[in-house]
Tab-separated table of C-alpha atoms and ligand atoms in Angstrom:
chain	number	residue	atom	x	y	z
A	1	MET	CA	0.000	0.000	0.000
A	2	ALA	CA	0.982	3.624	-0.282
A	3	ILE	CA	-0.388	6.941	0.937
A	4	LYS	CA	-2.693	7.961	-1.909
A	5	ASN	CA	-3.729	11.447	-0.805
A	6	ALA	CA	-1.434	14.458	-1.355
A	7	TYR	CA	-2.320	16.124	1.958
A	8	LEU	CA	-1.652	12.918	3.938
A	9	GLN	CA	1.603	12.380	2.040
A	10	SER	CA	2.779	15.928	2.760
A	11	VAL	CA	2.088	15.518	6.490
A	12	PHE	CA	3.976	12.234	6.432
A	13	ASP	CA	6.928	13.785	4.564
A	14	GLY	CA	7.123	16.523	7.193
A	15	LEU	CA	7.000	13.957	9.964
A	16	LYS	CA	9.797	11.941	8.372
A	17	ALA	CA	11.970	15.039	8.071
A	18	ARG	CA	11.407	15.908	11.739
A	19	ASN	CA	11.833	12.364	13.107
A	20	PRO	CA	14.411	10.700	10.865
A	21	ASN	CA	15.620	8.330	13.588
A	22	GLU	CA	12.258	6.897	14.570
A	23	PRO	CA	11.554	3.989	12.186
A	24	GLU	CA	8.953	2.201	14.321
A	25	PHE	CA	7.016	5.428	14.857
A	26	LEU	CA	7.075	6.268	11.142
A	27	GLN	CA	5.968	2.715	10.292
A	28	ALA	CA	2.964	2.966	12.632
A	29	VAL	CA	1.942	6.404	11.319
A	30	GLU	CA	2.320	5.388	7.675
A	31	GLU	CA	0.141	2.332	8.231
A	32	VAL	CA	-2.657	4.506	9.599
A	33	LEU	CA	-2.335	7.306	7.025
A	34	GLU	CA	-2.436	4.785	4.159
A	35	THR	CA	-5.971	3.872	5.192
A	36	LEU	CA	-7.369	7.371	5.822
A	37	THR	CA	-7.628	8.622	2.213
A	38	PRO	CA	-11.396	8.011	1.872
A	39	VAL	CA	-12.103	9.855	5.133
A	40	ILE	CA	-9.986	12.858	4.157
A	41	GLU	CA	-11.673	13.003	0.758
A	42	ALA	CA	-15.182	12.752	2.222
A	43	ARG	CA	-14.588	15.192	5.093
A	44	PRO	CA	-12.620	18.354	4.139
A	45	GLU	CA	-13.115	19.823	7.633
A	46	ILE	CA	-10.495	17.384	8.919
A	47	GLN	CA	-7.802	18.846	6.686
A	48	ASN	CA	-9.000	22.418	7.324
A	49	ALA	CA	-8.587	21.951	11.085
A	50	GLY	CA	-5.096	20.451	10.714
A	51	ILE	CA	-6.229	17.287	12.475
A	52	ILE	CA	-3.619	15.041	10.855
A	53	GLU	CA	-0.700	17.405	11.587
A	54	ARG	CA	-1.865	17.520	15.206
A	55	ILE	CA	-2.662	13.850	15.723
A	56	VAL	CA	0.851	12.698	14.685
A	57	GLU	CA	2.541	14.948	17.260
A	58	PRO	CA	2.380	13.922	20.946
A	59	GLU	CA	0.701	16.500	23.175
A	60	ARG	CA	3.573	16.046	25.619
A	61	THR	CA	6.725	13.901	25.890
A	62	ILE	CA	8.513	13.480	29.204
A	63	MET	CA	12.014	11.996	29.428
A	64	PHE	CA	13.850	11.602	32.703
A	65	ARG	CA	16.754	10.032	34.527
A	66	VAL	CA	15.986	7.013	36.720
A	67	SER	CA	18.785	6.363	39.212
A	68	TRP	CA	18.659	3.404	41.552
A	69	VAL	CA	21.051	1.337	43.659
A	70	ASP	CA	21.647	-2.341	42.818
A	71	ASP	CA	22.206	-5.152	45.324
A	72	ASN	CA	25.964	-4.560	45.240
A	73	GLY	CA	25.521	-0.945	46.266
A	74	LYS	CA	26.373	0.314	42.776
A	75	VAL	CA	24.406	3.220	41.312
A	76	GLN	CA	22.609	2.366	38.063
A	77	VAL	CA	21.091	4.868	35.656
A	78	ASN	CA	18.266	4.217	33.206
A	79	ARG	CA	16.168	6.480	31.032
A	80	GLY	CA	12.449	6.859	31.750
A	81	TYR	CA	9.749	8.097	29.351
A	82	ARG	CA	6.078	8.983	29.211
A	83	VAL	CA	4.548	9.938	25.876
A	84	GLN	CA	1.180	11.653	26.413
A	85	PHE	CA	-0.102	11.427	22.874
A	86	ASN	CA	-3.747	12.421	22.726
A	87	SER	CA	-6.337	13.368	25.348
A	88	ALA	CA	-9.245	14.320	23.046
A	89	ILE	CA	-11.577	11.604	24.343
A	90	GLY	CA	-10.253	10.967	27.865
A	91	PRO	CA	-7.211	10.830	30.154
A	92	TYR	CA	-4.034	9.433	28.570
A	93	LYS	CA	-3.985	5.673	28.966
A	94	GLY	CA	-1.374	3.116	27.969
A	95	GLY	CA	1.160	0.726	29.411
A	96	ILE	CA	4.685	1.007	30.753
A	97	ARG	CA	7.236	-1.109	28.896
A	98	LEU	CA	10.407	-2.169	30.699
A	99	HIS	CA	12.807	-3.696	28.183
A	100	PRO	CA	16.375	-2.866	27.072
A	101	SER	CA	15.105	-2.129	23.546
A	102	VAL	CA	12.886	0.749	24.741
A	103	ASN	CA	13.545	4.077	23.037
A	104	LEU	CA	11.513	7.105	22.007
A	105	SER	CA	10.653	5.683	18.571
A	106	ILE	CA	9.152	2.535	20.051
A	107	LEU	CA	7.171	4.426	22.679
A	108	LYS	CA	5.870	6.921	20.132
A	109	PHE	CA	4.742	4.088	17.856
A	110	LEU	CA	2.993	2.428	20.780
A	111	GLY	CA	1.466	5.699	22.016
A	112	PHE	CA	0.235	6.569	18.528
A	113	GLU	CA	-1.419	3.166	18.050
A	114	GLN	CA	-2.911	3.465	21.518
A	115	ILE	CA	-4.944	6.536	20.477
A	116	PHE	CA	-6.945	4.535	17.941
A	117	LYS	CA	-7.083	1.348	19.972
A	118	ASN	CA	-8.452	3.166	22.993
A	119	SER	CA	-10.980	4.958	20.840
A	120	LEU	CA	-12.105	1.612	19.397
A	121	THR	CA	-12.851	0.203	22.863
A	122	THR	CA	-15.940	2.478	22.964
A	123	LEU	CA	-14.697	3.758	26.361
A	124	PRO	CA	-13.500	7.334	27.184
A	125	ILE	CA	-9.701	6.950	27.225
A	126	GLY	CA	-6.983	8.915	25.434
A	127	GLY	CA	-3.676	7.526	24.176
A	128	GLY	CA	-0.279	7.366	25.875
A	129	LYS	CA	2.641	5.037	26.511
A	130	GLY	CA	5.716	4.968	28.704
A	131	GLY	CA	8.596	2.877	29.860
A	132	SER	CA	12.290	2.546	30.367
A	133	ASP	CA	15.306	0.750	28.952
A	134	PHE	CA	15.573	-1.004	32.345
A	135	ASP	CA	15.718	-4.804	32.010
A	136	PRO	CA	13.839	-6.567	34.818
A	137	LYS	CA	15.278	-9.927	33.715
A	138	GLY	CA	17.826	-11.253	36.181
A	139	LYS	CA	17.139	-8.521	38.759
A	140	SER	CA	16.205	-9.315	42.370
A	141	ASP	CA	12.815	-8.267	43.751
A	142	ASN	CA	14.548	-5.554	45.767
A	143	GLU	CA	16.297	-4.168	42.697
A	144	ILE	CA	13.004	-4.117	40.808
A	145	MET	CA	11.393	-2.311	43.750
A	146	ARG	CA	14.119	0.321	43.937
A	147	PHE	CA	13.907	0.926	40.187
A	148	CYS	CA	10.084	1.170	40.231
A	149	GLN	CA	10.123	3.564	43.190
A	150	SER	CA	12.660	5.807	41.498
A	151	PHE	CA	10.719	5.681	38.197
A	152	MET	CA	7.452	6.601	39.927
A	153	THR	CA	9.046	9.389	41.970
A	154	GLU	CA	9.372	11.368	38.745
A	155	LEU	CA	6.268	10.013	36.994
A	156	THR	CA	4.079	11.086	39.931
A	157	LYS	CA	4.390	14.681	38.729
A	158	HIS	CA	2.743	13.840	35.421
A	159	VAL	CA	0.068	11.190	36.090
A	160	GLY	CA	-3.185	10.970	38.042
A	161	PRO	CA	-6.580	9.250	37.828
A	162	ASP	CA	-8.043	12.063	35.664
A	163	THR	CA	-4.803	12.937	33.837
A	164	ASP	CA	-2.866	9.864	32.799
A	165	VAL	CA	-3.380	6.293	33.957
A	166	PRO	CA	-0.472	3.950	33.068
A	167	ALA	CA	-0.701	0.143	33.051
A	168	GLY	CA	1.478	-2.921	32.414
A	169	ASP	CA	3.197	-3.973	29.194
A	170	ILE	CA	6.270	-6.054	28.351
A	171	GLY	CA	8.305	-6.402	31.548
A	172	THR	CA	5.699	-4.672	33.711
A	173	GLY	CA	3.376	-7.079	35.475
A	174	ALA	CA	1.502	-7.064	38.785
A	175	ARG	CA	4.754	-6.948	40.788
A	176	GLU	CA	6.053	-3.801	39.093
A	177	ILE	CA	2.627	-2.103	39.116
A	178	GLY	CA	2.451	-2.814	42.876
A	179	PHE	CA	5.803	-1.168	43.583
A	180	MET	CA	4.845	1.861	41.483
A	181	PHE	CA	1.408	2.138	43.072
A	182	GLY	CA	2.908	1.985	46.576
A	183	GLN	CA	5.307	4.788	45.750
A	184	TYR	CA	2.601	6.991	44.203
A	185	LYS	CA	0.432	6.544	47.294
A	186	ARG	CA	3.332	7.362	49.590
A	187	LEU	CA	4.195	10.548	47.690
A	188	ARG	CA	0.632	11.808	47.137
A	189	ASN	CA	-1.095	10.454	50.255
A	190	GLU	CA	-3.993	9.421	48.030
A	191	PHE	CA	-5.500	6.036	47.253
A	192	THR	CA	-6.752	6.495	43.705
A	193	GLY	CA	-6.925	4.490	40.496
A	194	VAL	CA	-3.730	6.035	39.108
A	195	LEU	CA	-2.541	2.747	37.621
A	196	THR	CA	-4.397	-0.238	36.243
A	197	GLY	CA	-3.374	-3.853	36.436
A	198	LYS	CA	-3.390	-3.563	40.233
A	199	ALA	CA	-3.633	-6.582	42.533
A	200	ILE	CA	-7.221	-7.499	43.414
A	201	PRO	CA	-7.059	-6.488	47.119
A	202	ALA	CA	-5.702	-3.057	46.123
A	203	GLY	CA	-8.376	-2.066	43.617
A	204	GLY	CA	-7.515	-4.291	40.676
A	205	SER	CA	-10.201	-5.681	38.399
A	206	LEU	CA	-10.989	-9.350	38.159
A	207	ALA	CA	-10.300	-10.612	34.626
A	208	ARG	CA	-7.731	-7.864	33.854
A	209	THR	CA	-4.912	-10.426	33.852
A	210	GLU	CA	-6.777	-12.575	31.337
A	211	ALA	CA	-8.268	-9.707	29.339
A	212	THR	CA	-5.858	-9.184	26.434
A	213	GLY	CA	-5.527	-12.893	25.628
A	214	PHE	CA	-9.226	-13.618	26.134
A	215	GLY	CA	-10.192	-10.506	24.159
A	216	LEU	CA	-7.903	-11.546	21.307
A	217	CYS	CA	-9.756	-14.860	21.056
A	218	TYR	CA	-13.203	-13.199	21.325
A	219	TYR	CA	-12.252	-10.925	18.426
A	220	THR	CA	-10.773	-13.823	16.429
A	221	LYS	CA	-13.926	-15.882	17.011
A	222	GLU	CA	-16.043	-13.064	15.492
A	223	MET	CA	-13.689	-12.756	12.540
A	224	LEU	CA	-13.707	-16.511	11.888
A	225	GLU	CA	-17.480	-16.874	12.273
A	226	HIS	CA	-18.149	-13.939	9.949
A	227	ASP	CA	-16.218	-15.960	7.352
A	228	GLY	CA	-18.036	-19.234	8.083
A	229	LYS	CA	-15.168	-20.684	10.137
A	230	SER	CA	-14.446	-21.404	13.828
A	231	PHE	CA	-11.707	-22.297	16.351
A	232	GLN	CA	-13.046	-25.847	16.672
A	233	GLY	CA	-10.364	-28.430	15.866
A	234	LYS	CA	-7.913	-25.821	14.519
A	235	ARG	CA	-4.139	-25.864	15.051
A	236	VAL	CA	-3.017	-22.604	16.656
A	237	VAL	CA	0.510	-21.198	16.963
A	238	ILE	CA	1.065	-18.494	19.587
A	239	SER	CA	4.354	-16.622	19.861
A	240	GLY	CA	5.500	-15.432	23.274
A	241	SER	CA	4.615	-16.979	26.608
A	242	GLY	CA	3.871	-13.853	28.597
A	243	ASN	CA	0.648	-12.332	29.814
A	244	VAL	CA	-1.090	-12.083	26.436
A	245	ALA	CA	0.097	-15.448	25.123
A	246	ILE	CA	-0.844	-17.495	28.196
A	247	TYR	CA	-4.477	-16.380	28.278
A	248	ALA	CA	-4.841	-16.546	24.502
A	249	CYS	CA	-3.714	-20.168	24.878
A	250	GLN	CA	-6.359	-20.782	27.553
A	251	LYS	CA	-9.268	-19.248	25.590
A	252	ALA	CA	-8.301	-20.764	22.230
A	253	THR	CA	-8.201	-24.176	23.946
A	254	GLU	CA	-11.592	-23.537	25.566
A	255	PHE	CA	-12.953	-22.674	22.106
A	256	GLY	CA	-11.941	-26.145	20.914
A	257	ALA	CA	-8.598	-25.377	19.240
A	258	LYS	CA	-5.258	-27.061	19.884
A	259	VAL	CA	-2.321	-24.755	20.655
A	260	ILE	CA	0.655	-26.499	19.062
A	261	ALA	CA	3.526	-24.044	19.638
A	262	MET	CA	4.599	-21.207	21.953
A	263	SER	CA	7.890	-19.359	22.426
A	264	ASP	CA	10.081	-16.994	24.384
A	265	SER	CA	13.035	-14.961	23.209
A	266	ASN	CA	15.328	-18.016	23.352
A	267	GLY	CA	13.282	-20.500	21.346
A	268	TYR	CA	9.983	-22.293	20.841
A	269	ILE	CA	8.258	-25.478	21.955
A	270	VAL	CA	6.026	-27.729	19.889
A	271	ASP	CA	3.543	-30.040	21.602
A	272	GLU	CA	1.392	-31.885	19.061
A	273	ASN	CA	-1.015	-32.939	21.814
A	274	GLY	CA	-1.839	-29.336	22.644
A	275	ILE	CA	0.006	-27.091	25.087
A	276	ASP	CA	-1.495	-26.923	28.555
A	277	TYR	CA	-1.622	-23.235	29.513
A	278	LYS	CA	-1.420	-24.135	33.218
A	279	THR	CA	2.062	-25.596	32.715
A	280	ILE	CA	3.166	-22.399	30.948
A	281	GLN	CA	1.706	-20.420	33.858
A	282	VAL	CA	3.824	-22.392	36.333
A	283	ILE	CA	6.971	-21.894	34.223
A	284	LYS	CA	6.445	-18.205	33.470
A	285	GLU	CA	4.314	-16.727	36.253
A	286	GLN	CA	5.612	-18.751	39.221
A	287	LYS	CA	9.133	-19.915	38.373
A	288	ARG	CA	9.978	-17.095	35.927
A	289	ASP	CA	11.886	-19.726	33.952
A	290	ARG	CA	12.641	-20.307	30.249
A	291	ILE	CA	10.122	-22.021	27.969
A	292	LYS	CA	12.463	-24.905	27.221
A	293	THR	CA	11.786	-26.226	30.738
A	294	TYR	CA	8.346	-27.286	29.360
A	295	LEU	CA	10.191	-30.455	28.355
A	296	ASN	CA	10.604	-31.277	32.067
A	297	TYR	CA	6.807	-31.496	32.308
A	298	VAL	CA	5.870	-32.928	28.895
A	299	LYS	CA	8.423	-35.453	27.664
A	300	ASP	CA	7.035	-35.787	24.114
A	301	ALA	CA	7.256	-32.046	23.405
A	302	LYS	CA	10.082	-30.623	21.316
A	303	TYR	CA	12.194	-27.492	21.853
A	304	TYR	CA	13.936	-25.478	19.134
A	305	GLU	CA	16.530	-22.842	19.945
A	306	ASP	CA	15.698	-19.671	17.984
A	307	LYS	CA	17.423	-16.522	19.093
A	308	ASN	CA	17.326	-14.643	15.804
A	309	GLY	CA	14.141	-12.705	16.209
A	310	SER	CA	11.995	-15.785	16.933
A	311	LYS	CA	11.011	-16.440	13.306
A	312	GLY	CA	11.215	-20.259	13.451
A	313	ILE	CA	7.872	-20.635	15.173
A	314	TRP	CA	6.051	-19.399	12.027
A	315	THR	CA	7.267	-22.441	10.086
A	316	VAL	CA	5.223	-24.758	12.339
A	317	PRO	CA	2.120	-25.682	10.265
A	318	CYS	CA	-1.023	-24.093	11.703
A	319	ASP	CA	-4.509	-22.879	10.786
A	320	ILE	CA	-4.455	-19.805	13.020
A	321	ALA	CA	-1.455	-17.682	14.056
A	322	LEU	CA	-1.647	-15.436	17.108
A	323	PRO	CA	1.569	-13.367	17.394
A	324	CYS	CA	1.748	-12.325	21.070
A	325	ALA	CA	5.431	-11.449	21.640
A	326	THR	CA	6.647	-8.178	20.121
A	327	GLN	CA	6.729	-5.778	17.154
A	328	ASN	CA	7.786	-6.866	13.649
A	329	GLU	CA	8.033	-10.529	14.615
A	330	ILE	CA	6.378	-11.714	11.362
A	331	ASN	CA	8.144	-10.523	8.213
A	332	GLU	CA	7.320	-11.324	4.594
A	333	GLU	CA	9.213	-14.619	4.688
A	334	SER	CA	7.360	-15.753	7.819
A	335	ALA	CA	4.018	-14.672	6.350
A	336	ASN	CA	4.789	-16.719	3.220
A	337	ALA	CA	5.654	-19.716	5.410
A	338	LEU	CA	2.282	-19.377	7.144
A	339	LEU	CA	0.528	-19.117	3.769
A	340	LYS	CA	2.331	-22.149	2.346
A	341	ASN	CA	1.292	-24.224	5.364
A	342	GLY	CA	-2.392	-23.354	4.919
A	343	CYS	CA	-2.867	-20.719	7.617
A	344	ILE	CA	-6.367	-19.154	7.349
A	345	ALA	CA	-6.164	-16.384	9.953
A	346	VAL	CA	-3.671	-14.135	11.740
A	347	ALA	CA	-4.862	-12.067	14.700
A	348	GLU	CA	-2.436	-9.839	16.564
A	349	GLY	CA	-2.059	-10.032	20.344
A	350	ALA	CA	1.222	-8.091	20.289
A	351	ASN	CA	1.451	-4.514	19.020
A	352	MET	CA	2.478	-4.218	15.338
A	353	PRO	CA	3.851	-7.787	15.168
A	354	SER	CA	3.470	-7.954	11.367
A	355	THR	CA	5.653	-5.913	9.032
A	356	PRO	CA	3.843	-4.060	6.204
A	357	GLU	CA	5.155	-6.698	3.762
A	358	ALA	CA	3.673	-9.471	5.904
A	359	ILE	CA	0.289	-7.710	6.010
A	360	ALA	CA	0.382	-7.462	2.212
A	361	VAL	CA	0.884	-11.246	2.015
A	362	TYR	CA	-2.197	-11.843	4.230
A	363	GLN	CA	-4.347	-9.374	2.353
A	364	LYS	CA	-3.414	-10.548	-1.134
A	365	ASN	CA	-3.986	-14.188	-0.337
A	366	GLY	CA	-7.233	-14.070	1.615
A	367	ILE	CA	-5.747	-14.825	5.042
A	368	LEU	CA	-8.130	-13.244	7.555
A	369	TYR	CA	-6.227	-10.491	9.343
A	370	GLY	CA	-7.183	-9.032	12.733
A	371	PRO	CA	-4.973	-5.959	13.336
A	372	ALA	CA	-3.512	-5.311	16.776
A	373	LYS	CA	-5.373	-2.075	17.421
A	374	ALA	CA	-8.631	-3.972	17.339
A	375	ALA	CA	-7.669	-7.524	18.272
A	376	ASN	CA	-5.629	-6.758	21.389
A	377	ALA	CA	-7.767	-3.875	22.673
A	378	GLY	CA	-9.335	-6.111	25.338
A	379	GLY	CA	-6.512	-5.363	27.762
A	380	VAL	CA	-6.890	-1.621	27.749
A	381	ALA	CA	-10.690	-1.948	27.619
A	382	THR	CA	-10.595	-3.923	30.849
A	383	SER	CA	-8.165	-1.390	32.298
A	384	ALA	CA	-10.848	1.214	31.598
A	385	LEU	CA	-13.348	-1.048	33.373
A	386	GLU	CA	-10.890	-1.105	36.305
A	387	MET	CA	-10.937	2.727	36.262
A	388	CYS	CA	-14.767	2.631	36.343
A	389	GLN	CA	-14.763	0.317	39.356
A	390	ASN	CA	-12.170	2.479	41.156
A	391	SER	CA	-14.242	5.617	40.558
A	392	MET	CA	-17.355	3.890	41.877
A	393	ARG	CA	-15.404	2.352	44.783
A	394	TYR	CA	-17.034	-0.899	43.821
A	395	SER	CA	-16.034	-4.127	42.114
A	396	TRP	CA	-17.695	-6.406	39.617
A	397	SER	CA	-17.425	-10.227	39.596
A	398	PHE	CA	-15.142	-12.043	37.163
A	399	GLU	CA	-18.163	-13.064	35.093
A	400	GLU	CA	-19.482	-9.485	34.909
A	401	VAL	CA	-16.143	-8.109	33.705
A	402	ASP	CA	-15.616	-10.996	31.279
A	403	GLU	CA	-19.081	-10.468	29.786
A	404	LYS	CA	-18.448	-6.732	29.343
A	405	LEU	CA	-15.081	-7.543	27.728
A	406	HIS	CA	-16.708	-10.037	25.375
A	407	ASN	CA	-19.336	-7.473	24.325
A	408	ILE	CA	-16.661	-4.809	23.798
A	409	MET	CA	-14.672	-7.124	21.506
A	410	ILE	CA	-17.825	-7.876	19.489
A	411	ALA	CA	-18.489	-4.106	19.249
A	412	ILE	CA	-14.898	-3.455	18.110
A	413	TYR	CA	-15.252	-6.076	15.395
A	414	ASN	CA	-18.653	-4.757	14.268
A	415	ASN	CA	-17.563	-1.108	14.317
A	416	SER	CA	-14.514	-1.984	12.195
A	417	VAL	CA	-16.704	-3.850	9.705
A	418	ASP	CA	-19.183	-0.931	9.602
A	419	ALA	CA	-16.422	1.605	8.905
A	420	ALA	CA	-14.917	-0.591	6.171
A	421	ASN	CA	-18.346	-1.069	4.597
A	422	ARG	CA	-19.208	2.652	4.803
A	423	TYR	CA	-16.169	3.422	2.659
A	424	ASN	CA	-16.434	0.158	0.680
A	425	LEU	CA	-12.949	-1.048	1.645
A	426	LYS	CA	-11.927	-4.560	0.675
A	427	THR	CA	-8.582	-6.367	0.625
A	428	PRO	CA	-7.113	-7.373	-2.763
A	429	ALA	CA	-8.534	-10.863	-2.115
A	430	GLY	CA	-12.017	-9.416	-1.634
A	431	LYS	CA	-12.328	-9.770	2.169
A	432	ILE	CA	-13.567	-6.909	4.352
A	433	ASP	CA	-10.518	-4.730	5.106
A	434	LEU	CA	-10.517	-4.972	8.901
A	435	MET	CA	-7.271	-2.999	9.177
A	436	ALA	CA	-8.664	0.025	7.340
A	437	GLY	CA	-11.966	-0.392	9.187
A	438	ALA	CA	-10.276	-0.362	12.603
A	439	ASN	CA	-8.073	2.623	11.745
A	440	ILE	CA	-11.015	4.624	10.419
A	441	ALA	CA	-13.443	3.752	13.231
A	442	GLY	CA	-10.777	4.651	15.828
A	443	PHE	CA	-9.707	7.795	13.997
A	444	GLU	CA	-13.133	9.293	13.323
A	445	LYS	CA	-14.154	9.362	16.988
A	446	VAL	CA	-10.924	11.093	18.033
A	447	ALA	CA	-11.041	13.495	15.068
A	448	ASN	CA	-14.643	14.438	15.889
A	449	ALA	CA	-13.686	15.159	19.503
A	450	MET	CA	-10.709	17.261	18.367
A	451	LEU	CA	-12.876	19.229	15.925
A	452	TRP	CA	-15.388	19.917	18.680
A	453	GLN	CA	-12.686	21.171	21.098
A	454	GLY	CA	-11.142	23.704	18.717
A	455	VAL	CA	-7.382	24.108	18.474
A	456	ALA	CA	-6.752	22.763	21.972
A	457	TYR	CA	-3.345	21.127	21.522
B	501	LIG	P1	5.227	-10.171	28.628
B	501	LIG	O1	6.454	-9.477	29.059
B	501	LIG	O2	4.333	-10.783	29.640
B	501	LIG	O3	5.605	-11.330	27.558
B	501	LIG	C1	6.278	-11.045	26.384
B	501	LIG	C2	6.620	-12.369	25.718
B	501	LIG	O4	7.167	-12.096	24.440
B	501	LIG	C3	7.651	-13.159	26.478
B	501	LIG	O5	7.446	-14.528	26.256
B	501	LIG	C4	8.960	-12.690	25.822
B	501	LIG	O6	10.018	-13.628	25.928
B	501	LIG	C5	8.534	-12.538	24.393
B	501	LIG	N1	9.364	-11.499	23.748
B	501	LIG	C6	9.483	-10.199	24.121
B	501	LIG	N2	10.340	-9.538	23.320
B	501	LIG	C7	10.758	-10.449	22.424
B	501	LIG	C8	11.644	-10.402	21.320
B	501	LIG	N3	12.287	-9.266	20.979
B	501	LIG	N4	11.821	-11.541	20.607
B	501	LIG	C9	11.169	-12.670	20.952
B	501	LIG	N5	10.323	-12.791	21.977
B	501	LIG	C10	10.124	-11.700	22.698
B	501	LIG	O7	4.426	-9.119	27.730
B	501	LIG	P2	2.903	-9.092	27.319
B	501	LIG	O8	2.407	-10.484	27.108
B	501	LIG	O9	2.200	-8.211	28.257
B	501	LIG	O10	2.972	-8.309	25.928
B	501	LIG	C11	3.224	-8.979	24.687
B	501	LIG	C12	2.821	-8.055	23.543
B	501	LIG	O11	1.425	-7.732	23.680
B	501	LIG	C13	3.538	-6.704	23.468
B	501	LIG	O12	3.630	-6.326	22.110
B	501	LIG	C14	2.576	-5.777	24.181
B	501	LIG	O13	2.754	-4.431	23.805
B	501	LIG	C15	1.258	-6.332	23.698
B	501	LIG	N6	0.097	-5.992	24.498
B	501	LIG	C16	0.026	-6.326	25.826
B	501	LIG	C17	-1.103	-6.022	26.563
B	501	LIG	C18	-1.258	-6.479	27.967
B	501	LIG	O14	-2.362	-6.287	28.518
B	501	LIG	N7	-0.283	-7.066	28.603
B	501	LIG	C19	-2.219	-5.279	25.965
B	501	LIG	C20	-2.085	-5.058	24.535
B	501	LIG	C21	-0.947	-5.377	23.868
B	501	LIG	P3	11.166	-13.390	27.040
B	501	LIG	O15	10.494	-13.640	28.360
B	501	LIG	O16	12.202	-14.378	26.707
B	501	LIG	O17	11.619	-11.970	26.881
């Protein structure tokens, strides 16, 4: 695909000139702008109000030093970030990523995508993202606590339950959120819903842990059924073995599929009898161990070392692929391997896991494609439900939250289909273009709110 509208292309050219060292951010923006041509042509007021120029620039970017003391008494320094991208429809909302690869380009790509994803959830949340190049792997609990306290000491100045509500992401789970929440409370002397993904006794929502993985499967189920297909009896490959992957494995199995392969950044396992998500939970959530130790529990399973960007897993024959590890993990070659092996659907649990070339392979060849913004929005949607419960000082049961999540994922799917149909957008293979539909449905709500508010930001 290419940007077909001159105005959109000129905004993108300006963005490229201003941010030459931000490839992930430019990739995410280009992907959205490529799909907005029909909206820009139908609605000149968007161009007149400079909505595109404004929406690609974060409202605020905060970068700060995070100093902390390791277990040997040595001072360590990391870089912390918060990108507050767009608050047109609600307080900034988006996770905190702790991973050595974190840089401004990656956080801007994630924050930009978050605007549209959050809009799609139907709930009132703006877009943001944050993180640090701190690597929690191999650190003691005390080191993690000292880092999180130092990180939150600065972040406290910029977040709040009506301003910006961060959550977890890669490397930030319940433990890290707990340390950050404790520090915020200590500094502000307030018990508020400033973070989501909290532990249940401290204001967390039931079903938040499961939400992204479950939501991914609810969305995928809609997409499959709309095309006369289902999860029943299908072979599923899931990359990653973290929060999203584990609960995608559980729900796909409950829907009658068999999850054949999962991975971590060292390699992947194949279990032809179907991977038991509870074993992965023990390995990853309790022991914090490597996925190859699955072989200690299931003797017939196989393990393949795969350190080069975890591409090997996509050569395992499957009907449905659920990438749930990281960005750009499926390139053109991997997409062609999926196609050759008869894959019928790819739905994204991770953010931007498919390169543009991979997406072109899906769309040209009739592979159903559920884009991340829509397919993995269940996590942030349930975070917004956590915010609701915190504001009400009340909590819903697991079943109540799960039912709301399920309905939200159905609404996201239907709204994406409606937007694609309104502008008559189909993939080259004649399927409904769910990527364009999701981008447009997410964009129009935010653009309308920005138009209504005048030139505020
Ligand atoms: P976790 O940290 O819980 O798990 C990430 C998994 O992906 C781990 O198995 C990790 O392996 C693997 N992984 C990470 N980086 C790489 C890499 N460069 N190459 C290969 N494997 C890698 O994160 P989450 O499950 O929370 O997040 C996964 C993805 O889903 C991310 O893209 C995130 O932004 C997205 N997402 C998460 C949401 C959530 O609610 N948690 C919501 C929406 C999107 P290892 O342990 O070896 O590093």
